[in-house]
XYZ file of N, CA and C in Angstrom:
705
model
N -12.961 -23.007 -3.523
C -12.207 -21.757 -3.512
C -10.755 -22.049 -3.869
N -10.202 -21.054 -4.478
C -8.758 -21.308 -5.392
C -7.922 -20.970 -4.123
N -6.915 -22.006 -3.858
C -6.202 -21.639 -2.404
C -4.856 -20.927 -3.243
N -4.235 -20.122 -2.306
C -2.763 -19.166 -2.683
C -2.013 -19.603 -1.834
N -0.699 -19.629 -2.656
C 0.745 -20.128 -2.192
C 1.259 -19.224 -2.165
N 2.569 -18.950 -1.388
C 3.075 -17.833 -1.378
C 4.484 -19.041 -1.081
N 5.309 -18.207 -2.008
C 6.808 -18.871 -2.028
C 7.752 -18.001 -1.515
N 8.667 -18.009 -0.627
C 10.069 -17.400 -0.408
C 11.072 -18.332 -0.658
N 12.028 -17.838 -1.614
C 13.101 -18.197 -1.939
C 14.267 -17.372 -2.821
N 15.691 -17.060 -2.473
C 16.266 -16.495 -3.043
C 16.472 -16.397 -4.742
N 16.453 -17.794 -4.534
C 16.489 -18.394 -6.076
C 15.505 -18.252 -6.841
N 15.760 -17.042 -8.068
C 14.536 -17.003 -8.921
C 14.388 -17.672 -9.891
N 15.365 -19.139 -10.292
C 14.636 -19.921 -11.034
C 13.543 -20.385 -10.164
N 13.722 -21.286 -9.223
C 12.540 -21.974 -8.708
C 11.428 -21.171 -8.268
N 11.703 -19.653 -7.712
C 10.446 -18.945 -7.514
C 9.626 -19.232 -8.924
N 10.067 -18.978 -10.177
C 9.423 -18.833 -11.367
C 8.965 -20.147 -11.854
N 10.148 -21.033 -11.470
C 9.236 -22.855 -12.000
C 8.555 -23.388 -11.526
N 8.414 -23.557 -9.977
C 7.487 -23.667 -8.431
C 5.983 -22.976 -8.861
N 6.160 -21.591 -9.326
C 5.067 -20.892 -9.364
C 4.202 -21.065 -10.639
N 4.968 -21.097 -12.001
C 4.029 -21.920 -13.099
C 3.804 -22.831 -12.426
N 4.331 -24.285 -11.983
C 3.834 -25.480 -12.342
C 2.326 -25.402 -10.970
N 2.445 -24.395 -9.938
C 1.397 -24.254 -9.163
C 0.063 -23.730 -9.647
N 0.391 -22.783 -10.660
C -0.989 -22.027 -11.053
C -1.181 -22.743 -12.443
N -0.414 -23.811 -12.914
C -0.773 -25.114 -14.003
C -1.720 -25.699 -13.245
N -1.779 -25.727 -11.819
C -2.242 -26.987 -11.158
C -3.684 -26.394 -10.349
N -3.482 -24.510 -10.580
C -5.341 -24.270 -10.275
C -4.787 -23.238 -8.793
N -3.533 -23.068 -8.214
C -3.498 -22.465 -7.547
C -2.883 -20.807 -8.196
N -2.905 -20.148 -7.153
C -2.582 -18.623 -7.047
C -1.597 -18.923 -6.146
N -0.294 -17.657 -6.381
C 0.408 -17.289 -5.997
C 1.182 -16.460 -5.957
N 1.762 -16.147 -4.541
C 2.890 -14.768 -4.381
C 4.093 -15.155 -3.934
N 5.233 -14.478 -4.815
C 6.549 -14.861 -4.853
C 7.384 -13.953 -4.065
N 8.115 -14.317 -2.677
C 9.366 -13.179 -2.194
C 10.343 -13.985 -2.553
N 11.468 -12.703 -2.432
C 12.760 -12.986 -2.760
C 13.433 -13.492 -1.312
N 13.444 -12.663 -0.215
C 13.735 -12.859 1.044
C 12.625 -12.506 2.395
N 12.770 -13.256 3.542
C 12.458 -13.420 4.461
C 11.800 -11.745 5.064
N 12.831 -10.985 4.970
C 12.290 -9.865 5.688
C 11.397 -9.153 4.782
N 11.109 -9.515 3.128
C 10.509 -8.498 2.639
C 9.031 -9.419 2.660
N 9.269 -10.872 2.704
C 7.636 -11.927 2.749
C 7.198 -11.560 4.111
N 7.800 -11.435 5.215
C 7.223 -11.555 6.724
C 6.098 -10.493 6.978
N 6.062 -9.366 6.623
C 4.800 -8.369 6.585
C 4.140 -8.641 5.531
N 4.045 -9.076 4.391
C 2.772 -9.680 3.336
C 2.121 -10.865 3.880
N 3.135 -12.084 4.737
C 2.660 -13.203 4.721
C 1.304 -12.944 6.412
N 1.673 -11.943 7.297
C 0.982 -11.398 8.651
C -0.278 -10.235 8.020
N 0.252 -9.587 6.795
C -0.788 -8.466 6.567
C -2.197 -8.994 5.685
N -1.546 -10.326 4.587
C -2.661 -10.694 3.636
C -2.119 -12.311 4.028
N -2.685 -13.087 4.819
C -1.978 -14.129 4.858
C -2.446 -14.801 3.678
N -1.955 -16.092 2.929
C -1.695 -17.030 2.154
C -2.630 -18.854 2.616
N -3.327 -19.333 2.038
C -3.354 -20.481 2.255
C -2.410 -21.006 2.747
N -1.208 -21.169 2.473
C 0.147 -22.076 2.504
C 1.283 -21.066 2.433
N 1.973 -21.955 2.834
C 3.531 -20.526 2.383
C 4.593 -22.035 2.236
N 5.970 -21.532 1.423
C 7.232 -22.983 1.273
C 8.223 -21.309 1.618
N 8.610 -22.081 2.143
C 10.068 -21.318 2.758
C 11.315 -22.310 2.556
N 12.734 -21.396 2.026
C 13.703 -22.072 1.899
C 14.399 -21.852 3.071
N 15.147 -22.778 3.643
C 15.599 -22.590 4.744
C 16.794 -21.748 4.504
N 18.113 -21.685 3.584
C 18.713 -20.799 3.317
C 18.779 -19.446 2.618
N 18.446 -17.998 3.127
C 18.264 -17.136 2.366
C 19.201 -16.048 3.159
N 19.465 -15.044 2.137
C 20.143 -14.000 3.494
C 19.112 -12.668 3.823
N 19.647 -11.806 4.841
C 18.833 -10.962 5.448
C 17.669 -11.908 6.798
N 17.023 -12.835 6.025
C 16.340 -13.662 7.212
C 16.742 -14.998 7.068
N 16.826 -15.812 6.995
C 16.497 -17.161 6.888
C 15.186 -17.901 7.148
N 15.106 -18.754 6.403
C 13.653 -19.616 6.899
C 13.303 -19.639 7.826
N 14.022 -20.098 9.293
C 13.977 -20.901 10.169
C 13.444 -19.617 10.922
N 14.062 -18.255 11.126
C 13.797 -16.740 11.598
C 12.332 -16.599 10.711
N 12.236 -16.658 9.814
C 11.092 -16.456 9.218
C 9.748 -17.380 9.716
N 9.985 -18.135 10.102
C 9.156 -18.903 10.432
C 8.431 -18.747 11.841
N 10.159 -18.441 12.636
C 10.050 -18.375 14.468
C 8.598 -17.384 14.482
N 9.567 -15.803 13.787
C 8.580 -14.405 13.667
C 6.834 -14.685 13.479
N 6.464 -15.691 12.038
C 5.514 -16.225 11.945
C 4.600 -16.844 12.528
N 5.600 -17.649 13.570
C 4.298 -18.284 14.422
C 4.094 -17.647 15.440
N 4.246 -16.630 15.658
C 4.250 -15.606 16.846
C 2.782 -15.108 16.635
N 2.445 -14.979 15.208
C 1.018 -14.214 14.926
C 0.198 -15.165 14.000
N 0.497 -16.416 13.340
C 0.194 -17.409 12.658
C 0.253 -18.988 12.543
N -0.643 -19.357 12.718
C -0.477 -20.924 12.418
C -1.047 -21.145 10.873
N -0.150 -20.849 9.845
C -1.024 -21.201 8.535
C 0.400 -22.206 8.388
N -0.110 -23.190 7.299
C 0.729 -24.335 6.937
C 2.366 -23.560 5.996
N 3.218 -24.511 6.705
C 4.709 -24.026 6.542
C 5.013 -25.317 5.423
N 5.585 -25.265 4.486
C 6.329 -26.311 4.237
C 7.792 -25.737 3.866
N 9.044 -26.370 4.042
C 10.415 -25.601 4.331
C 11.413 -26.544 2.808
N 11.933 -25.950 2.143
C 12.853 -26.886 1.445
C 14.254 -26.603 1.604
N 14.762 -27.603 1.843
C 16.211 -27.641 2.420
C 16.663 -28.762 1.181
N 18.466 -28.662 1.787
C 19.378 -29.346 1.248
C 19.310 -30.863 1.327
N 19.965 -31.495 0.888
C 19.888 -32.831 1.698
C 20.871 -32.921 2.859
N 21.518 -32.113 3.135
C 22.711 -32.108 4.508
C 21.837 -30.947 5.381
N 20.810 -30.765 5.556
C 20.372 -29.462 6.491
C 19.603 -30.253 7.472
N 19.727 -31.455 7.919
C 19.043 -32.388 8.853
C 18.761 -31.836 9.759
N 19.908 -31.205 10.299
C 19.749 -30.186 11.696
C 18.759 -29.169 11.289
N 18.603 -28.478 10.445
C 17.778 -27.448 10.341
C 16.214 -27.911 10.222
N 16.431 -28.891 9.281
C 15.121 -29.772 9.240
C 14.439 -29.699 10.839
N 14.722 -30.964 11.549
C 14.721 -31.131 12.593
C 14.100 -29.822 13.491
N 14.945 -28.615 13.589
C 14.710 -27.461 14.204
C 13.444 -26.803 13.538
N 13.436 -26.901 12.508
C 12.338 -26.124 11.616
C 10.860 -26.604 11.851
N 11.034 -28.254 12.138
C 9.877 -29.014 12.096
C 9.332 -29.028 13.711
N 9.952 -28.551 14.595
C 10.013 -28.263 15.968
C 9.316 -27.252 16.406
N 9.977 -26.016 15.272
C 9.326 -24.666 15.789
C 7.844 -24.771 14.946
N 7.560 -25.953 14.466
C 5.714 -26.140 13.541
C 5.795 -25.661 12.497
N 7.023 -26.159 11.371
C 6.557 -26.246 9.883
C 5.714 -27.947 9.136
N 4.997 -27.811 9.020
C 4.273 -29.127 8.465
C 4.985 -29.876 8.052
N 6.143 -29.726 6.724
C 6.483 -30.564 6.217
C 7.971 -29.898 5.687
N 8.441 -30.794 5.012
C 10.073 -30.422 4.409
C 10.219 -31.194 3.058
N 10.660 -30.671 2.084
C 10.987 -31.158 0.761
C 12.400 -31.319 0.658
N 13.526 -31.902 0.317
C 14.933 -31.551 -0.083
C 15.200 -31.352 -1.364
N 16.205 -30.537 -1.579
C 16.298 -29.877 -3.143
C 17.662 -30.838 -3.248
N 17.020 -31.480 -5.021
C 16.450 -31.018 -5.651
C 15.046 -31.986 -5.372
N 14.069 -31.556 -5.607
C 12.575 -31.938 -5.625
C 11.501 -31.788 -7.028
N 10.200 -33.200 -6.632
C 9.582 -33.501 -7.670
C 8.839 -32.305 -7.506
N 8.562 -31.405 -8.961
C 7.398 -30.719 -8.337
C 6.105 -31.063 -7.710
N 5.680 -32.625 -8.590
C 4.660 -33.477 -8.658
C 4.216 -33.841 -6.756
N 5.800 -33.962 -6.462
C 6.000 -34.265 -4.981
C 5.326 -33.117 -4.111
N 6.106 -31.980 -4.237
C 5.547 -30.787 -3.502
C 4.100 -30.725 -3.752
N 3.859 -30.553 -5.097
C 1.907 -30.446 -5.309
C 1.259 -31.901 -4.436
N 1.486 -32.707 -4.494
C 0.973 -33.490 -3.624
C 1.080 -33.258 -1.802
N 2.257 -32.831 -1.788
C 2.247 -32.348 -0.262
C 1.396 -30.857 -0.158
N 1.651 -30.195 -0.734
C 0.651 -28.901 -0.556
C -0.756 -29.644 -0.840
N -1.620 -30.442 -1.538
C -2.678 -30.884 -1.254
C -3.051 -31.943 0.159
N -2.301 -32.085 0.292
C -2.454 -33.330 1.441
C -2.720 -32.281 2.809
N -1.558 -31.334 3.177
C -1.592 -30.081 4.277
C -2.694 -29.470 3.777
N -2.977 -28.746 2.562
C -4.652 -27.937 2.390
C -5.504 -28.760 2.986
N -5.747 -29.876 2.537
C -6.840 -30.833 3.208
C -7.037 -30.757 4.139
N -5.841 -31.334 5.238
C -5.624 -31.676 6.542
C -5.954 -30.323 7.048
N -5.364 -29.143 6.880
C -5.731 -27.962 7.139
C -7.246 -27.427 7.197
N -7.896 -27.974 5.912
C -9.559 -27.245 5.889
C -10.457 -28.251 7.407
N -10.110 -29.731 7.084
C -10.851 -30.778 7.523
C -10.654 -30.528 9.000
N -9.025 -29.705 9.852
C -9.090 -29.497 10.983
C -10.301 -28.151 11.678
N -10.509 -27.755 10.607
C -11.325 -26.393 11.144
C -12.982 -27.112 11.736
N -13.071 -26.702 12.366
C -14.746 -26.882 13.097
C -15.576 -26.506 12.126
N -16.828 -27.343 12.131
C -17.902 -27.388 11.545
C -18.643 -26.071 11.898
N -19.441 -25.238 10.865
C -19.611 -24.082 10.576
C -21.277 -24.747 11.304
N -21.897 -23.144 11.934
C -23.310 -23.987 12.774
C -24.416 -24.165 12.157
N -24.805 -25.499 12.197
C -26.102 -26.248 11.860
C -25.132 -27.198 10.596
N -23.937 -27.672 10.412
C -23.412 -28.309 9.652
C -22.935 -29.657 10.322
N -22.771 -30.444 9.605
C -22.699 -31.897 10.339
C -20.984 -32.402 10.209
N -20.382 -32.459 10.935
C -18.747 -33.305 10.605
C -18.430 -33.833 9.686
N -17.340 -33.829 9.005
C -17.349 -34.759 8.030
C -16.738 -35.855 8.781
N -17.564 -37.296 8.722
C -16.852 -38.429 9.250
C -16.074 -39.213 8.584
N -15.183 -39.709 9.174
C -13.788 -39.952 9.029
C -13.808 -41.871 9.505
N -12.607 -42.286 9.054
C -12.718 -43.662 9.918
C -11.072 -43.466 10.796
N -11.560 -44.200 11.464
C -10.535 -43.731 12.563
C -9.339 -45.233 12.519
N -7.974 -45.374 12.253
C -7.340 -46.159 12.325
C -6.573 -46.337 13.689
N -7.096 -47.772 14.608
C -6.867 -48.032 15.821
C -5.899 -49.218 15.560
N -4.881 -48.965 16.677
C -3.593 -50.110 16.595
C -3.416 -50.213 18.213
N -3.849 -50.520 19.036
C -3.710 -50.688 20.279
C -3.633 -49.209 20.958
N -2.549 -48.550 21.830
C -2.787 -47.048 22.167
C -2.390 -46.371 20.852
N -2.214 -46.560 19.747
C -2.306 -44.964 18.941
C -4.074 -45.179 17.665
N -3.536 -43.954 17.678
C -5.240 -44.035 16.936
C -4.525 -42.743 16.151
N -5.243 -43.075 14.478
C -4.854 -41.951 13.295
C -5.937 -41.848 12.716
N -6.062 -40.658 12.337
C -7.101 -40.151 11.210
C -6.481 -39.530 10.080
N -6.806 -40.505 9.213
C -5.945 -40.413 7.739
C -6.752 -39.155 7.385
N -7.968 -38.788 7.129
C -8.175 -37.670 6.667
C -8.066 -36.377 6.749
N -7.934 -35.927 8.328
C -7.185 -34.594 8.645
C -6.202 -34.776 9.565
N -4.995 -35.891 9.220
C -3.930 -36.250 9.669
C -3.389 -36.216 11.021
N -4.678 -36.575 12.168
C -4.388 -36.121 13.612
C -3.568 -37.768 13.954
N -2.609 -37.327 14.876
C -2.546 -39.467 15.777
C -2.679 -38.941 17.122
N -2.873 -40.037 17.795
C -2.941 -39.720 19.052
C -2.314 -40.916 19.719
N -1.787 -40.662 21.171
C -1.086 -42.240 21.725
C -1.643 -42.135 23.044
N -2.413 -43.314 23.234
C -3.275 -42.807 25.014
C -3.963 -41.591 24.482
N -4.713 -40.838 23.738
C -5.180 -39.539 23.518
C -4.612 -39.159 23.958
N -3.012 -39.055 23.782
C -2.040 -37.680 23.297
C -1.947 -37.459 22.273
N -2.410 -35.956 21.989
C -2.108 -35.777 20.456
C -0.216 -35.481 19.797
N -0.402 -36.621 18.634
C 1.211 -36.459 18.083
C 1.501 -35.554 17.170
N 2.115 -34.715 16.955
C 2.044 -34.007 15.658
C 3.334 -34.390 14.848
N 2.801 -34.837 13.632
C 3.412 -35.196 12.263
C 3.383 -34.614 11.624
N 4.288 -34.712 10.568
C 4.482 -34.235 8.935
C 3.680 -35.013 8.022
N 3.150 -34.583 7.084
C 2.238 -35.290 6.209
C 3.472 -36.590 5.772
N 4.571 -36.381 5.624
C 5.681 -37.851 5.245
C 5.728 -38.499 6.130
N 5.872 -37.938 7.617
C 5.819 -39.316 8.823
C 4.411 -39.819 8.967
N 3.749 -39.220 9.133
C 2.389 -39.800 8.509
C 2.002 -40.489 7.913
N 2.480 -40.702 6.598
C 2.365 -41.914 6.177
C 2.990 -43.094 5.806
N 4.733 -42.722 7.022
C 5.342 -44.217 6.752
C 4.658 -44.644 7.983
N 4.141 -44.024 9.045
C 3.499 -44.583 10.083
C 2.632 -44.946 9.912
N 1.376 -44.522 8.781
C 0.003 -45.346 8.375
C 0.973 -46.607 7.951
N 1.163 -46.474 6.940
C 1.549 -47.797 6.296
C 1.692 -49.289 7.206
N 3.157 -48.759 8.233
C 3.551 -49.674 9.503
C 2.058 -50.261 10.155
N 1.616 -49.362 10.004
C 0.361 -49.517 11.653
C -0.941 -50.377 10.768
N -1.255 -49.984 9.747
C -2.054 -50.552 8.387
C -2.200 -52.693 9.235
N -0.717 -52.802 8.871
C -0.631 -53.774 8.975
C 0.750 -54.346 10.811
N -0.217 -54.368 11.384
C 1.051 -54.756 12.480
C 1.583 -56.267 12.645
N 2.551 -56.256 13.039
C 3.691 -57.249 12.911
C 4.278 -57.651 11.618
N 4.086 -56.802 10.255
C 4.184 -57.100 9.174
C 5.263 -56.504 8.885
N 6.645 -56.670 8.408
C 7.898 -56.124 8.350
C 7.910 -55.182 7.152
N 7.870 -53.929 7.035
C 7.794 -52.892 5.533
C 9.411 -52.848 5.313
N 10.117 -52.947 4.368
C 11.068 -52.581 3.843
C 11.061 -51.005 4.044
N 12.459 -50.594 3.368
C 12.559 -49.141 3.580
C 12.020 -48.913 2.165
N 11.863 -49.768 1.448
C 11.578 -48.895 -0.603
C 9.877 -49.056 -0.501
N 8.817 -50.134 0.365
C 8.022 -50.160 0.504
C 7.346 -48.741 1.094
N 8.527 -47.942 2.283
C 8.121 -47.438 2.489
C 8.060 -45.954 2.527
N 9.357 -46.003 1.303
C 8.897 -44.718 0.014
C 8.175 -44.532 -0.629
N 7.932 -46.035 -1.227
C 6.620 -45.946 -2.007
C 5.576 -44.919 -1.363
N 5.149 -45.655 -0.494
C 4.002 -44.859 0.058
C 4.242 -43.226 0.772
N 5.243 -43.255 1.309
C 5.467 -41.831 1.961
C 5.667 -40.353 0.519
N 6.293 -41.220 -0.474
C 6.822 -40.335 -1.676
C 6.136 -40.423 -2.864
N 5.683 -41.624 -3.252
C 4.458 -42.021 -4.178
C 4.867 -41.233 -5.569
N 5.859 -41.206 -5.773
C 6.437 -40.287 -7.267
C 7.970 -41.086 -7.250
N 8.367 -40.975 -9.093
C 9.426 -41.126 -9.542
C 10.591 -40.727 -8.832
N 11.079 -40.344 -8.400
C 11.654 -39.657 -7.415
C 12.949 -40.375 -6.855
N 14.258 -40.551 -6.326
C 15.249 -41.131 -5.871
C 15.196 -40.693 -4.409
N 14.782 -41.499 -3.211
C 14.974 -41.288 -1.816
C 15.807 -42.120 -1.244
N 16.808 -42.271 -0.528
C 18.247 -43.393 -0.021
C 17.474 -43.535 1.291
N 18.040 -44.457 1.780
C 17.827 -45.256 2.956
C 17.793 -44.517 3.914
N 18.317 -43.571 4.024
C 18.949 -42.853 4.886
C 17.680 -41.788 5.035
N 17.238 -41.267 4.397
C 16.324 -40.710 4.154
C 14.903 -41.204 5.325
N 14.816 -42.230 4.710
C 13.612 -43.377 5.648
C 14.320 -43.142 7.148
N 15.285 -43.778 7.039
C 15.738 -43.638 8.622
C 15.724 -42.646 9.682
N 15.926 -41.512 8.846
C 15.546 -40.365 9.498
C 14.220 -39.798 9.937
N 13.237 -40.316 8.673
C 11.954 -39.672 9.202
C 11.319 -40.951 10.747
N 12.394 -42.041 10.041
C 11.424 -42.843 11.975
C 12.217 -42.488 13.042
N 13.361 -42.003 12.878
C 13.394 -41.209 14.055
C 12.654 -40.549 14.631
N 12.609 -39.759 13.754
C 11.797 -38.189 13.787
C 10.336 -39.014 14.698
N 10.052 -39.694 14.143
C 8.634 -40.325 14.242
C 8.453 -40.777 15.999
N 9.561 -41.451 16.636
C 10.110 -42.248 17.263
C 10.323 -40.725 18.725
N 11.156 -40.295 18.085
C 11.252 -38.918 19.331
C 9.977 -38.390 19.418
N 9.534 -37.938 18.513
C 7.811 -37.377 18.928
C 6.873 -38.144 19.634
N 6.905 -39.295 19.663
C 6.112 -40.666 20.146
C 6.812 -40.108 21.830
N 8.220 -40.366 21.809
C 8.465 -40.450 22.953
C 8.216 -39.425 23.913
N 8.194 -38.206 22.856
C 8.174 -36.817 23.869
C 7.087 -36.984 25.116
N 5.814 -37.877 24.185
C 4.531 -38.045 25.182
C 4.512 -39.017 26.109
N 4.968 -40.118 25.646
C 5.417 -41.487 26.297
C 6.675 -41.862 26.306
N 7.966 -41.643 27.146
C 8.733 -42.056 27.182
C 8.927 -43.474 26.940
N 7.953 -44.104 27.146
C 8.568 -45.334 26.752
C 8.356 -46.201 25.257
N 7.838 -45.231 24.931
C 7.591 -45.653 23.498
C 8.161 -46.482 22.514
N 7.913 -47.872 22.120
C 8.866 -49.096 21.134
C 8.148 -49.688 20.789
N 6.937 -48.952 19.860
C 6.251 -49.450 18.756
C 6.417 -49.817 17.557
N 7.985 -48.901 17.229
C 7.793 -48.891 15.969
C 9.399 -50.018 16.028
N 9.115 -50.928 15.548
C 10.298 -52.157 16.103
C 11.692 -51.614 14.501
N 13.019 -51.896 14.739
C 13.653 -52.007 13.381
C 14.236 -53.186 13.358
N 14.772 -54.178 12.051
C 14.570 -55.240 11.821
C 15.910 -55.125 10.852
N 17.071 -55.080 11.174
C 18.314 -54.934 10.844
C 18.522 -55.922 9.264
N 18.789 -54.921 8.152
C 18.927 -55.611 7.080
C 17.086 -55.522 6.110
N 16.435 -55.333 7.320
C 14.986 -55.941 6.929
C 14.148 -54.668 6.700
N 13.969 -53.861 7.686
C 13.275 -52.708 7.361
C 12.760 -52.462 9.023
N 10.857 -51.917 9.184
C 10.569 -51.696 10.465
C 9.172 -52.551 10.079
N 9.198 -52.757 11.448
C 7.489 -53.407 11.634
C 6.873 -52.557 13.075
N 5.302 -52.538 12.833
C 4.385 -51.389 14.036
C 4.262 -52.911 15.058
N 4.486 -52.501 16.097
C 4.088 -53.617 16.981
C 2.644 -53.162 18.147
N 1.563 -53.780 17.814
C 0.148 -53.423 18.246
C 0.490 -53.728 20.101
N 0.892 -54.587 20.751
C 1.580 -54.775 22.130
C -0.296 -55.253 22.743
């Protein structure tokens, strides 16, 4: 089935370039200009997916989103600035999946909107007299990940990630005590041409690092290695 995107963003170049290069790629889609005029289309006909910009006027993303999950859990992805950390942060709090910063690969986004569709279909329960789809389960001492519908768990607490922390944390955990650089571990989190700074990395193991802890305070798995990068420590 052909999944639909639905884009909000002020900016009607990218509504219009976002939206070819999506229905190049086999999807459907619906374009708002602002927050208050998407929020009753996105509750009345919901969307496979929705990308929200975090800056718009009349609503903003972040309002657009709050309103949203009030009556919806369908996949959020948010594109921000590269200085909107704080908003990031807040956005990814109130349960948007993921975050792009502008300017962005499209190649990038289509890969993140496939990765969340996936993760999205593969979380739904098996329809009756249908069998699971099995999965292999990646075990590192207390956390356990399922690369295919992107769950982790620590002690079976469930963690919730972004499809990008997700996979600088596969990567780490892949191999424990093995030191990943930070470009190693763009590679894998970004996997496109693309320019990501250090800084960038650093932020998402935070991100990674506070969520770990929310469940386990004591959480210092994910070791950093000054000059060197991070290594997963199995304990």
């Amino acid at each position: 089935m052909t999944a639909t995107i639905a884009l909000v963003d002020d900016d009607r170049n990218i509504l219009t370039s976002v939206s070819i290069a999506l229905q190049a790629e086999g999807f459907l889609t619906r374009v708002y200009s602002d927050g208050e005029t998407a929020l009753k289309a996105l509750i009345d006909n919901p969307p496979d997916l929705a990308i929200f910009d975090i800056k718009m006027p009349r609503m903003d993303g972040l309002e657009l989103l709050r309103r949203l999950r009030e009556k919806s859990v369908m996949p959020v992805i948010f594109l921000t600035s590269k200085d909107d950390e704080l908003d990031e942060a807040l956005g990814l709090a109130m349960g948007a999946d993921d975050y792009i910063a502008k300017p962005f690969s499209q190649r990038l986004l289509i890969a993140r909107i496939r990765a969340i569709l996936r993760r999205a279909e593969l979380a739904q329960p098996a329809a009756p007299g249908e069998e699971p789809v099995p999965t292999e389960i990646l075990e590192r001492g207390r956390l356990a990940m399922d690369p295919a519908r992107h769950r982790v768990t620590w002690e079976g607490k469930p963690v919730t990630l972004t499809v990008t922390e997700f996979l600088i944390l596969e990567t780490l955990a892949q191999r424990p005590g093995i030191v990943k650089t930070r470009n190693q571990l763009m590679d894998a989190a970004y996997q496109d041409d693309i320019y990501v700074d250090d800084r960038t990395i650093d932020s998402h193991i935070k991100r990674v690092r506070r969520k770990f802890r929310q469940v386990a305070p004591e959480f210092d798995a994910i070791e950093t290695l000054y000059g060197a990068g991070y290594r997963f420590s199995e304990e």
